[in-house]
Amino acid sequence: MKAQPTASHFINGRYVEDKAGAEIPVYYPATGEVIAVVHEATPAIIDQALASAKAAQAQWAAMSGTERGRILRRAADIMRVRNHDLSVLETLDTGKPYQETSVVDATSGADALEYFGGLAGGLTGQHIRLPDGNWAYTIREPLGVCVGIGAWNYPTQIACWKGAPALACGNAMVFKPSETTPLCALKVAEILHEAGLPAGLYNVIQGRGGVGAPLVADARVNKVSLTGSVPTGRKVYAAAADGMKHVTMELGGKSPLIIFDDADLESAVSGAILGNFYSSGQVCSNGTRVFVQRGIKQAFLSRLSERLQNAVIGDPMDPATNFGPMVSEGQLQIVLNYIAKGQDEGAQLVCGGQRLDKPGYWITPAVFADVTDDMAIAREEIFGPVMSVLDFDTEAEALARANDTEFGLAAGVFTNDLQRAHRVAEGFEAGTCYINTYNDAPVEVPFGGSKMSGVGRENSHAAIAHYSQLKSVFVRMGALEAPF
Ligand code: NAD
């Protein structure tokens, strides 16, 4: 199987190659075979991308929002028409099953392009009345050149979630995908330009952290949006602060999911499965600390174990497969280490957690019971299919323990008590909360974290504030007096 792109980078409206950059092999996670090789951006490539973004931005910002939006909406239409091919590529890049990619990745990318394309024409400032007939107005301005840096779990979606609001607001973007999944963002760039985006406004360059760092530090860059881990977020945020750049940080989590004994058990098990095993557990907002009220612990665990028998682990391209491999050998090893650690720490491995004896990066979904708050598997982000089940007795106790973490990305509660559901949601220290559901992320709703899980919000009107700034203009209608 091969998925070699036309060239490694997409700059100034066309594919660009520069083989002087170090090779990045792209592995198909289901087999471990190399399906493509791209090259890291050299300093010359980084400069080309930033220079073309800088040169193109002013003219783009001068267009009407409606004109900009039309191009984004046209790109959304093209993405939908090509959903099958884009989904296959997403599966090759990440290993996620086609059953998921065909309904989540290009489709949610298209949603973002359509949504922000629709908003673009409605972006305005305000008129503000002041005393004595004076007034002021605000102008909503783009920030300039934005850098987007992606994680490997949702390469198409991340490229669109950052690109669509940036472009709608009149910015240019240089996007660096994760070195683990470098293929999909190139297709997003290709489609945007096919839809009429002027050259230079959406550039994709490849590389590891060593390419991300100079992008963040460059004086031509006005904003940095990162999706990645907390340690990387710390570095990128600090580097951006040096240049007083705007930031959006979408970082990691160790989110709680609290299941009360009055909850609908079948839905709660569904929530725990969706919140731990979708995309083989490689989802930032996953509810990996599942607090189950003591009275329903056995019923929950036995129903969960039964339902896990329905996991279809196999060829990700087979539409019947609903559980794929880990993205890489490195990520698989991290997960296996945590499983060994959980056992050493005394948690009970109820099921799963075994590497499959075949090529590729396969592991079965793992459930630990009798997990306590101090165990590494309950404190650290694993980013794999490992669910920790913890017991609790009272609401106050569950909420306090749920919040006892440095992370604050997401949190969920399952209960049929209406008031308790909202009380617990109010009490969660997290940016994105769920009641009787888990991991929804439609473009209309803000998404992002609190505490160490990040700053800023993606999606919804809220994202506009993170890709634009306001200029205030004061207007005096009469003569102006001064003390002398
Ligand atoms: P990572 O932090 O290792 O890498 C993220 C990106 O940052 C990559 O593109 C990488 O090349 C780049 N990078 C690394 N060092 C850099 C530096 N010094 N300067 C600039 N860029 C640098 O994360 P990952 O392993 O690719 O992804 C998994 C992590 O992402 C998890 O922690 C997960 O929770 C998080 N994530 C968060 C969200 C969210 O929306 N909150 C979504 C998906 C993933």
Short mmCIF file of C-alpha atoms and ligand atoms in Angstrom, two decimals:
data_model
loop_
_atom_site.label_atom_id
_atom_site.label_comp_id
_atom_site.label_asym_id
_atom_site.label_seq_id
_atom_site.Cartn_x
_atom_site.Cartn_y
_atom_site.Cartn_z
CA MET A 1 0.00 0.00 0.00
CA LYS A 2 1.39 3.43 -0.92
CA ALA A 3 0.18 6.93 -0.10
CA GLN A 4 3.11 9.02 -1.29
CA PRO A 5 2.02 12.68 -1.61
CA THR A 6 2.99 14.76 -4.64
CA ALA A 7 5.62 16.48 -2.48
CA SER A 8 6.36 17.04 1.20
CA HIS A 9 5.18 20.64 1.51
CA PHE A 10 2.46 22.87 0.10
CA ILE A 11 3.62 26.48 -0.16
CA ASN A 12 2.31 29.48 -2.05
CA GLY A 13 -0.42 27.49 -3.76
CA ARG A 14 1.66 24.53 -4.95
CA TYR A 15 3.47 21.39 -3.85
CA VAL A 16 7.14 21.95 -3.02
CA GLU A 17 9.88 19.39 -2.40
CA ASP A 18 13.24 19.88 -0.73
CA LYS A 19 15.02 16.60 -0.15
CA ALA A 20 17.73 18.31 1.90
CA GLY A 21 15.43 17.95 4.92
CA ALA A 22 15.64 14.80 7.08
CA GLU A 23 13.37 11.95 6.03
CA ILE A 24 10.14 11.27 7.92
CA PRO A 25 8.83 7.77 7.13
CA VAL A 26 5.06 7.36 7.35
CA TYR A 27 3.95 3.97 8.70
CA TYR A 28 0.54 2.39 8.14
CA PRO A 29 -0.29 1.49 11.74
CA ALA A 30 -2.26 -1.61 10.78
CA THR A 31 0.75 -3.30 9.17
CA GLY A 32 3.80 -1.28 10.14
CA GLU A 33 4.76 -0.88 6.46
CA VAL A 34 6.16 2.41 5.18
CA ILE A 35 3.53 3.96 2.91
CA ALA A 36 5.21 7.31 2.26
CA VAL A 37 8.30 9.33 3.02
CA VAL A 38 8.25 13.09 3.47
CA HIS A 39 11.10 15.45 4.25
CA GLU A 40 11.41 17.84 7.15
CA ALA A 41 11.27 21.51 6.26
CA THR A 42 14.71 23.08 5.97
CA PRO A 43 15.23 26.69 7.15
CA ALA A 44 14.76 27.74 3.51
CA ILE A 45 11.37 25.98 3.34
CA ILE A 46 10.26 27.49 6.65
CA ASP A 47 11.22 30.92 5.35
CA GLN A 48 9.41 30.36 2.04
CA ALA A 49 6.21 29.37 3.82
CA LEU A 50 6.24 32.32 6.22
CA ALA A 51 7.21 34.79 3.49
CA SER A 52 4.38 33.65 1.21
CA ALA A 53 1.86 33.78 4.08
CA LYS A 54 3.00 37.28 5.00
CA ALA A 55 2.85 38.49 1.39
CA ALA A 56 -0.63 37.10 0.72
CA GLN A 57 -2.38 38.09 3.94
CA ALA A 58 -3.11 41.81 3.44
CA GLN A 59 -4.96 41.31 0.16
CA TRP A 60 -7.00 38.46 1.65
CA ALA A 61 -7.95 40.65 4.61
CA ALA A 62 -9.06 43.39 2.22
CA MET A 63 -11.64 41.12 0.57
CA SER A 64 -15.16 41.10 1.94
CA GLY A 65 -15.95 38.42 4.49
CA THR A 66 -18.62 37.07 2.16
CA GLU A 67 -16.05 36.54 -0.58
CA ARG A 68 -13.69 34.78 1.82
CA GLY A 69 -16.51 32.69 3.19
CA ARG A 70 -17.61 31.59 -0.28
CA ILE A 71 -14.19 30.01 -0.87
CA LEU A 72 -14.29 28.18 2.46
CA ARG A 73 -17.79 26.89 1.77
CA ARG A 74 -16.73 25.72 -1.69
CA ALA A 75 -13.83 23.84 -0.05
CA ALA A 76 -16.32 22.23 2.35
CA ASP A 77 -18.37 21.00 -0.61
CA ILE A 78 -15.29 19.51 -2.29
CA MET A 79 -14.31 17.75 0.95
CA ARG A 80 -17.74 16.17 1.22
CA VAL A 81 -17.67 14.97 -2.38
CA ARG A 82 -14.24 13.39 -1.75
CA ASN A 83 -15.15 12.01 1.66
CA HIS A 84 -14.34 8.42 0.70
CA ASP A 85 -10.81 9.11 -0.57
CA LEU A 86 -10.06 11.48 2.29
CA SER A 87 -11.31 8.91 4.80
CA VAL A 88 -9.12 6.20 3.29
CA LEU A 89 -6.13 8.55 3.56
CA GLU A 90 -7.02 9.40 7.17
CA THR A 91 -7.14 5.67 7.92
CA LEU A 92 -3.75 5.13 6.27
CA ASP A 93 -2.26 8.09 8.15
CA THR A 94 -3.65 7.20 11.60
CA GLY A 95 -4.85 3.57 11.52
CA LYS A 96 -8.31 4.63 12.74
CA PRO A 97 -10.99 2.37 11.23
CA TYR A 98 -12.79 3.53 8.08
CA GLN A 99 -16.02 3.04 10.04
CA GLU A 100 -14.91 6.10 12.08
CA THR A 101 -13.00 8.15 9.53
CA SER A 102 -15.81 8.03 6.97
CA VAL A 103 -18.18 9.82 9.38
CA VAL A 104 -15.88 11.95 11.53
CA ASP A 105 -12.75 13.35 9.93
CA ALA A 106 -13.27 14.95 6.52
CA THR A 107 -16.90 15.50 7.51
CA SER A 108 -16.03 17.48 10.65
CA GLY A 109 -13.34 19.33 8.69
CA ALA A 110 -15.99 20.26 6.11
CA ASP A 111 -18.33 21.34 8.91
CA ALA A 112 -15.67 23.76 10.19
CA LEU A 113 -15.06 25.18 6.71
CA GLU A 114 -18.80 25.60 6.15
CA TYR A 115 -19.50 27.06 9.59
CA PHE A 116 -16.68 29.62 9.57
CA GLY A 117 -17.30 30.30 5.89
CA GLY A 118 -20.85 31.23 6.92
CA LEU A 119 -19.68 33.45 9.76
CA ALA A 120 -17.07 35.30 7.70
CA GLY A 121 -19.54 37.72 6.13
CA GLY A 122 -21.05 38.58 9.51
CA LEU A 123 -17.83 39.60 11.28
CA THR A 124 -18.21 43.20 12.32
CA GLY A 125 -17.17 45.70 14.94
CA GLN A 126 -19.51 47.71 17.15
CA HIS A 127 -20.79 51.24 17.38
CA ILE A 128 -20.60 52.65 20.92
CA ARG A 129 -22.43 55.85 21.92
CA LEU A 130 -20.54 58.25 24.22
CA PRO A 131 -21.72 61.45 26.01
CA ASP A 132 -22.25 64.76 24.15
CA GLY A 133 -22.86 63.15 20.79
CA ASN A 134 -19.42 61.61 20.68
CA TRP A 135 -18.97 57.98 19.80
CA ALA A 136 -16.53 55.22 19.18
CA TYR A 137 -16.45 52.20 16.97
CA THR A 138 -14.47 48.99 16.91
CA ILE A 139 -12.91 47.33 13.92
CA ARG A 140 -12.44 43.57 14.01
CA GLU A 141 -9.04 42.97 12.45
CA PRO A 142 -7.20 39.79 11.57
CA LEU A 143 -4.08 38.97 13.56
CA GLY A 144 -1.86 38.43 10.50
CA VAL A 145 0.13 35.22 10.08
CA CYS A 146 -1.04 32.29 12.22
CA VAL A 147 0.92 29.12 12.86
CA GLY A 148 -1.03 25.91 13.45
CA ILE A 149 0.69 22.87 14.94
CA GLY A 150 -1.16 19.57 15.01
CA ALA A 151 -1.28 16.35 17.04
CA TRP A 152 -1.49 12.99 15.27
CA ASN A 153 -4.91 11.75 16.26
CA TYR A 154 -7.17 13.89 14.01
CA PRO A 155 -4.93 15.25 11.22
CA THR A 156 -7.69 16.40 8.84
CA GLN A 157 -9.93 17.80 11.55
CA ILE A 158 -7.15 19.72 13.31
CA ALA A 159 -5.95 21.22 10.01
CA CYS A 160 -9.50 22.50 9.40
CA TRP A 161 -10.39 23.50 12.98
CA LYS A 162 -7.40 25.85 12.93
CA GLY A 163 -7.43 26.86 9.27
CA ALA A 164 -11.13 27.65 8.87
CA PRO A 165 -11.50 30.33 11.60
CA ALA A 166 -8.06 31.75 10.80
CA LEU A 167 -8.93 32.23 7.13
CA ALA A 168 -12.48 33.42 7.84
CA CYS A 169 -11.03 36.25 9.94
CA GLY A 170 -8.63 37.30 7.16
CA ASN A 171 -5.43 35.66 8.41
CA ALA A 172 -2.90 33.52 6.58
CA MET A 173 -1.77 30.18 8.02
CA VAL A 174 1.32 28.04 8.08
CA PHE A 175 0.31 24.62 9.37
CA LYS A 176 2.72 21.99 10.60
CA PRO A 177 1.09 18.59 10.99
CA SER A 178 2.37 16.01 13.44
CA GLU A 179 5.39 14.15 12.07
CA THR A 180 3.49 10.92 12.82
CA THR A 181 0.56 11.76 10.48
CA PRO A 182 1.84 14.23 7.86
CA LEU A 183 -0.38 13.29 4.90
CA CYS A 184 -3.92 14.62 5.45
CA ALA A 185 -3.18 18.34 5.90
CA LEU A 186 -1.63 18.43 2.43
CA LYS A 187 -5.02 17.41 1.00
CA VAL A 188 -6.74 20.18 2.98
CA ALA A 189 -4.33 22.72 1.43
CA GLU A 190 -4.90 21.26 -2.04
CA ILE A 191 -8.69 21.46 -1.68
CA LEU A 192 -8.67 25.01 -0.29
CA HIS A 193 -6.69 26.19 -3.30
CA GLU A 194 -8.87 24.25 -5.70
CA ALA A 195 -11.82 26.09 -4.14
CA GLY A 196 -10.20 29.40 -5.05
CA LEU A 197 -8.04 30.31 -2.07
CA PRO A 198 -5.34 32.69 -3.29
CA ALA A 199 -1.80 31.30 -3.15
CA GLY A 200 0.13 31.70 0.09
CA LEU A 201 -2.77 31.76 2.51
CA TYR A 202 -2.70 28.14 3.69
CA ASN A 203 0.71 26.51 3.67
CA VAL A 204 1.65 23.10 5.02
CA ILE A 205 5.21 22.25 5.97
CA GLN A 206 6.49 19.04 7.51
CA GLY A 207 8.71 18.46 10.47
CA ARG A 208 9.21 17.46 14.06
CA GLY A 209 9.48 19.81 17.05
CA GLY A 210 12.65 21.25 15.53
CA VAL A 211 10.53 22.75 12.74
CA GLY A 212 7.71 23.81 15.06
CA ALA A 213 10.02 25.79 17.33
CA PRO A 214 11.42 28.24 14.72
CA LEU A 215 7.89 28.74 13.36
CA VAL A 216 6.68 29.78 16.82
CA ALA A 217 9.67 32.07 17.37
CA ASP A 218 9.56 33.86 14.00
CA ALA A 219 8.85 37.58 14.24
CA ARG A 220 6.47 37.42 11.25
CA VAL A 221 4.09 35.20 13.23
CA ASN A 222 1.27 36.81 15.22
CA LYS A 223 -0.54 33.77 16.58
CA VAL A 224 0.20 30.17 17.46
CA SER A 225 -2.43 27.47 17.85
CA LEU A 226 -1.14 24.14 19.16
CA THR A 227 -2.90 20.82 19.63
CA GLY A 228 -0.59 18.57 21.58
CA SER A 229 0.59 17.41 24.98
CA VAL A 230 1.01 19.55 28.09
CA PRO A 231 4.85 19.39 28.05
CA THR A 232 4.91 20.64 24.43
CA GLY A 233 2.26 23.24 25.29
CA ARG A 234 4.45 24.64 28.06
CA LYS A 235 7.36 25.08 25.65
CA VAL A 236 5.30 26.56 22.84
CA TYR A 237 3.37 28.91 25.14
CA ALA A 238 6.63 30.19 26.67
CA ALA A 239 8.22 30.74 23.26
CA ALA A 240 5.12 32.56 22.00
CA ALA A 241 5.04 34.74 25.13
CA ASP A 242 8.49 36.05 24.28
CA GLY A 243 7.04 37.68 21.16
CA MET A 244 3.73 38.55 22.94
CA LYS A 245 1.91 36.34 20.42
CA HIS A 246 -1.69 35.24 20.70
CA VAL A 247 -2.07 31.56 21.56
CA THR A 248 -4.61 28.79 21.55
CA MET A 249 -3.49 25.70 23.48
CA GLU A 250 -5.48 22.48 23.03
CA LEU A 251 -3.61 20.11 25.30
CA GLY A 252 -3.96 16.80 27.06
CA GLY A 253 -6.33 15.53 29.71
CA LYS A 254 -7.18 12.87 32.27
CA SER A 255 -10.86 13.52 32.33
CA PRO A 256 -13.34 12.10 34.85
CA LEU A 257 -16.59 10.35 34.02
CA ILE A 258 -18.89 9.96 37.05
CA ILE A 259 -21.59 7.29 36.88
CA PHE A 260 -24.25 7.41 39.62
CA ASP A 261 -26.27 4.37 40.64
CA ASP A 262 -29.50 5.91 39.25
CA ALA A 263 -28.04 6.24 35.74
CA ASP A 264 -29.30 4.28 32.78
CA LEU A 265 -26.67 1.53 32.92
CA GLU A 266 -26.67 0.73 29.22
CA SER A 267 -26.15 4.41 28.29
CA ALA A 268 -23.46 4.79 30.94
CA VAL A 269 -21.59 1.79 29.55
CA SER A 270 -21.94 3.34 26.07
CA GLY A 271 -20.50 6.60 27.42
CA ALA A 272 -17.57 4.79 28.99
CA ILE A 273 -16.88 2.89 25.76
CA LEU A 274 -17.13 6.02 23.58
CA GLY A 275 -15.03 7.95 26.07
CA ASN A 276 -12.24 5.39 26.26
CA PHE A 277 -12.05 3.23 23.17
CA TYR A 278 -13.10 5.38 20.21
CA SER A 279 -10.05 5.96 17.99
CA SER A 280 -8.37 3.26 20.11
CA GLY A 281 -8.39 5.67 23.04
CA GLN A 282 -6.34 8.33 21.25
CA VAL A 283 -8.73 11.20 22.00
CA CYS A 284 -7.66 14.13 24.18
CA SER A 285 -11.01 14.56 25.93
CA ASN A 286 -11.44 10.89 26.86
CA GLY A 287 -13.04 10.15 30.22
CA THR A 288 -10.34 7.76 31.36
CA ARG A 289 -11.09 7.98 35.09
CA VAL A 290 -14.48 6.30 35.35
CA PHE A 291 -15.91 6.83 38.85
CA VAL A 292 -18.66 4.26 39.43
CA GLN A 293 -20.93 4.44 42.48
CA ARG A 294 -20.17 1.42 44.62
CA GLY A 295 -23.63 -0.19 44.46
CA ILE A 296 -23.51 -0.68 40.66
CA LYS A 297 -19.82 -1.51 40.33
CA GLN A 298 -20.27 -5.23 39.58
CA ALA A 299 -23.22 -4.67 37.24
CA PHE A 300 -21.23 -1.99 35.39
CA LEU A 301 -18.10 -4.12 35.05
CA SER A 302 -19.92 -7.22 33.89
CA ARG A 303 -22.00 -5.34 31.29
CA LEU A 304 -18.88 -3.50 30.11
CA SER A 305 -16.97 -6.79 29.73
CA GLU A 306 -19.88 -8.25 27.73
CA ARG A 307 -20.07 -5.22 25.46
CA LEU A 308 -16.31 -5.29 24.83
CA GLN A 309 -16.77 -8.72 23.23
CA ASN A 310 -18.42 -6.78 20.38
CA ALA A 311 -15.20 -4.92 19.57
CA VAL A 312 -14.29 -5.88 16.01
CA ILE A 313 -10.51 -5.65 15.81
CA GLY A 314 -9.15 -6.14 12.33
CA ASP A 315 -8.47 -4.59 8.95
CA PRO A 316 -9.23 -0.87 9.46
CA MET A 317 -10.44 -0.59 5.86
CA ASP A 318 -13.17 -3.18 6.50
CA PRO A 319 -16.32 -1.17 7.32
CA ALA A 320 -17.20 -3.76 9.99
CA THR A 321 -14.03 -3.03 12.00
CA ASN A 322 -14.67 -0.72 14.95
CA PHE A 323 -11.35 -0.86 16.80
CA GLY A 324 -8.05 -0.13 15.05
CA PRO A 325 -4.37 -0.18 16.01
CA MET A 326 -2.39 2.43 17.95
CA VAL A 327 -0.85 5.11 15.76
CA SER A 328 2.78 4.02 16.25
CA GLU A 329 5.10 1.50 17.86
CA GLY A 330 6.22 4.27 20.27
CA GLN A 331 2.66 5.00 21.41
CA LEU A 332 1.94 1.28 21.76
CA GLN A 333 4.98 0.88 24.02
CA ILE A 334 3.81 3.81 26.19
CA VAL A 335 0.44 2.08 26.60
CA LEU A 336 1.99 -1.34 27.36
CA ASN A 337 4.21 0.29 30.02
CA TYR A 338 1.18 1.83 31.70
CA ILE A 339 -0.62 -1.50 31.68
CA ALA A 340 2.37 -3.13 33.41
CA LYS A 341 2.50 -0.22 35.86
CA GLY A 342 -1.21 -0.54 36.67
CA GLN A 343 -0.74 -4.21 37.49
CA ASP A 344 2.36 -3.46 39.61
CA GLU A 345 0.44 -0.81 41.51
CA GLY A 346 -2.26 -3.34 42.42
CA ALA A 347 -5.10 -2.44 40.05
CA GLN A 348 -7.12 -5.37 38.73
CA LEU A 349 -6.86 -5.87 34.96
CA VAL A 350 -10.43 -6.95 34.19
CA CYS A 351 -9.85 -7.51 30.49
CA GLY A 352 -7.70 -6.59 27.50
CA GLY A 353 -4.33 -4.88 27.40
CA GLN A 354 -2.62 -7.59 25.30
CA ARG A 355 -0.51 -6.85 22.26
CA LEU A 356 -1.77 -8.85 19.30
CA ASP A 357 0.69 -11.20 17.70
CA LYS A 358 0.68 -9.68 14.21
CA PRO A 359 2.43 -6.88 12.33
CA GLY A 360 1.31 -3.36 13.20
CA TYR A 361 0.59 -1.69 16.51
CA TRP A 362 -2.33 -3.67 17.90
CA ILE A 363 -3.56 -3.93 21.46
CA THR A 364 -6.90 -5.03 22.91
CA PRO A 365 -9.01 -2.49 24.85
CA ALA A 366 -8.06 -2.65 28.53
CA VAL A 367 -10.20 -2.14 31.64
CA PHE A 368 -8.70 -1.77 35.12
CA ALA A 369 -10.90 -2.00 38.24
CA ASP A 370 -10.06 -1.18 41.87
CA VAL A 371 -7.99 1.78 40.71
CA THR A 372 -7.11 4.33 43.38
CA ASP A 373 -6.52 8.05 42.93
CA ASP A 374 -2.78 7.90 43.54
CA MET A 375 -1.95 5.28 40.88
CA ALA A 376 -0.06 6.45 37.80
CA ILE A 377 -2.81 5.04 35.54
CA ALA A 378 -5.28 7.35 37.32
CA ARG A 379 -3.08 10.45 37.30
CA GLU A 380 -1.21 10.52 34.00
CA GLU A 381 -2.53 10.82 30.46
CA ILE A 382 -1.97 7.48 28.70
CA PHE A 383 -3.52 8.34 25.32
CA GLY A 384 -4.49 4.78 24.54
CA PRO A 385 -7.33 2.30 25.17
CA VAL A 386 -6.94 1.99 28.94
CA MET A 387 -9.97 2.63 31.17
CA SER A 388 -9.51 3.04 34.93
CA VAL A 389 -12.59 2.27 37.03
CA LEU A 390 -12.64 3.84 40.50
CA ASP A 391 -15.30 3.32 43.19
CA PHE A 392 -17.06 6.12 45.08
CA ASP A 393 -19.85 6.57 47.62
CA THR A 394 -21.10 10.19 47.65
CA GLU A 395 -21.55 12.99 45.14
CA ALA A 396 -19.33 15.40 47.05
CA GLU A 397 -16.57 12.82 47.27
CA ALA A 398 -16.77 11.96 43.56
CA LEU A 399 -16.66 15.61 42.51
CA ALA A 400 -13.71 16.44 44.75
CA ARG A 401 -11.75 13.45 43.46
CA ALA A 402 -12.75 14.18 39.85
CA ASN A 403 -11.31 17.69 40.17
CA ASP A 404 -8.13 16.58 41.93
CA THR A 405 -5.98 16.75 38.79
CA GLU A 406 -3.82 19.31 37.03
CA PHE A 407 -5.83 18.72 33.85
CA GLY A 408 -9.18 20.32 33.02
CA LEU A 409 -10.11 19.37 29.49
CA ALA A 410 -13.41 17.49 29.81
CA ALA A 411 -15.69 15.76 32.33
CA GLY A 412 -18.89 13.74 32.19
CA VAL A 413 -21.71 12.65 34.45
CA PHE A 414 -24.35 9.95 34.01
CA THR A 415 -27.41 10.23 36.27
CA ASN A 416 -31.17 10.47 35.96
CA ASP A 417 -31.37 13.07 38.72
CA LEU A 418 -31.84 16.32 36.80
CA GLN A 419 -30.65 18.67 39.52
CA ARG A 420 -27.66 16.55 40.41
CA ALA A 421 -26.59 16.42 36.75
CA HIS A 422 -26.43 20.21 36.49
CA ARG A 423 -24.94 20.61 39.98
CA VAL A 424 -22.11 18.25 39.10
CA ALA A 425 -21.55 19.90 35.69
CA GLU A 426 -21.36 23.26 37.48
CA GLY A 427 -18.82 21.80 39.92
CA PHE A 428 -16.51 20.26 37.32
CA GLU A 429 -13.22 22.09 36.76
CA ALA A 430 -13.17 21.41 33.02
CA GLY A 431 -13.73 23.30 29.79
CA THR A 432 -16.07 20.79 28.15
CA CYS A 433 -18.68 18.84 30.15
CA TYR A 434 -21.15 16.14 29.22
CA ILE A 435 -24.43 15.04 30.84
CA ASN A 436 -25.58 11.54 29.86
CA THR A 437 -23.36 11.64 26.76
CA TYR A 438 -19.63 11.77 26.03
CA ASN A 439 -17.16 13.25 23.51
CA ASP A 440 -19.58 15.20 21.30
CA ALA A 441 -17.68 17.98 19.49
CA PRO A 442 -19.92 19.70 16.93
CA VAL A 443 -18.50 22.87 15.38
CA GLU A 444 -21.29 25.04 16.83
CA VAL A 445 -20.13 24.52 20.43
CA PRO A 446 -16.91 25.89 22.02
CA PHE A 447 -14.29 23.21 22.67
CA GLY A 448 -11.22 23.56 24.88
CA GLY A 449 -9.70 23.07 28.28
CA SER A 450 -9.08 24.79 31.57
CA LYS A 451 -6.19 24.37 34.05
CA MET A 452 -3.18 22.69 32.37
CA SER A 453 -5.33 21.44 29.50
CA GLY A 454 -5.12 24.71 27.68
CA VAL A 455 -6.21 28.23 26.93
CA GLY A 456 -8.59 29.54 24.31
CA ARG A 457 -11.44 27.77 22.55
CA GLU A 458 -11.83 26.18 19.16
CA ASN A 459 -15.11 25.98 17.20
CA SER A 460 -18.18 28.21 17.57
CA HIS A 461 -18.29 32.01 17.66
CA ALA A 462 -15.78 31.81 20.50
CA ALA A 463 -12.99 30.89 18.06
CA ILE A 464 -13.42 34.22 16.25
CA ALA A 465 -12.11 36.04 19.31
CA HIS A 466 -8.96 33.93 19.13
CA TYR A 467 -8.21 34.69 15.46
CA SER A 468 -8.99 38.42 15.43
CA GLN A 469 -8.42 41.53 17.51
CA LEU A 470 -10.41 44.69 18.09
CA LYS A 471 -9.25 48.18 17.29
CA SER A 472 -11.13 50.99 19.07
CA VAL A 473 -11.60 54.27 17.24
CA PHE A 474 -12.80 57.35 19.18
CA VAL A 475 -14.69 60.05 17.28
CA ARG A 476 -15.26 63.57 18.63
CA MET A 477 -18.12 65.44 16.99
CA GLY A 478 -17.45 68.91 18.44
CA ALA A 479 -14.53 71.14 19.31
CA LEU A 480 -11.92 69.65 21.63
CA GLU A 481 -10.86 71.53 24.77
CA ALA A 482 -7.53 71.26 26.61
CA PRO A 483 -6.32 72.73 29.97
CA PHE A 484 -4.06 75.22 28.22
P1 NAD B 1 3.05 16.34 21.08
O1 NAD B 1 2.95 17.35 22.14
O2 NAD B 1 4.15 15.35 21.15
O3 NAD B 1 3.21 17.04 19.65
C1 NAD B 1 2.24 17.95 19.17
C2 NAD B 1 2.84 18.76 18.05
O4 NAD B 1 3.81 19.67 18.57
C3 NAD B 1 3.57 17.94 16.98
O5 NAD B 1 3.26 18.47 15.72
C4 NAD B 1 5.03 18.17 17.31
O6 NAD B 1 5.89 18.04 16.20
C5 NAD B 1 5.00 19.60 17.79
N1 NAD B 1 6.11 20.01 18.65
C6 NAD B 1 6.83 19.26 19.52
N2 NAD B 1 7.74 20.02 20.17
C7 NAD B 1 7.60 21.29 19.71
C8 NAD B 1 8.25 22.52 19.99
N3 NAD B 1 9.23 22.62 20.89
N4 NAD B 1 7.83 23.62 19.34
C9 NAD B 1 6.82 23.56 18.43
N5 NAD B 1 6.18 22.41 18.12
C10 NAD B 1 6.56 21.29 18.75
O7 NAD B 1 1.62 15.63 21.02
P2 NAD B 1 1.19 14.35 20.19
O8 NAD B 1 1.85 13.17 20.81
O9 NAD B 1 1.34 14.59 18.74
O10 NAD B 1 -0.37 14.30 20.47
C11 NAD B 1 -0.92 13.77 21.62
C12 NAD B 1 -1.26 14.86 22.62
O11 NAD B 1 -2.09 15.82 22.04
C13 NAD B 1 -2.01 14.33 23.81
O12 NAD B 1 -1.52 14.92 24.98
C14 NAD B 1 -3.43 14.77 23.54
O13 NAD B 1 -4.23 14.89 24.69
C15 NAD B 1 -3.21 16.07 22.87
N6 NAD B 1 -4.39 16.45 22.09
C16 NAD B 1 -5.17 17.49 22.52
C17 NAD B 1 -6.31 17.85 21.82
C18 NAD B 1 -7.19 18.98 22.28
O14 NAD B 1 -7.98 19.46 21.48
N7 NAD B 1 -7.12 19.42 23.51
C19 NAD B 1 -6.66 17.14 20.66
C20 NAD B 1 -5.84 16.09 20.25
C21 NAD B 1 -4.71 15.76 20.97
#
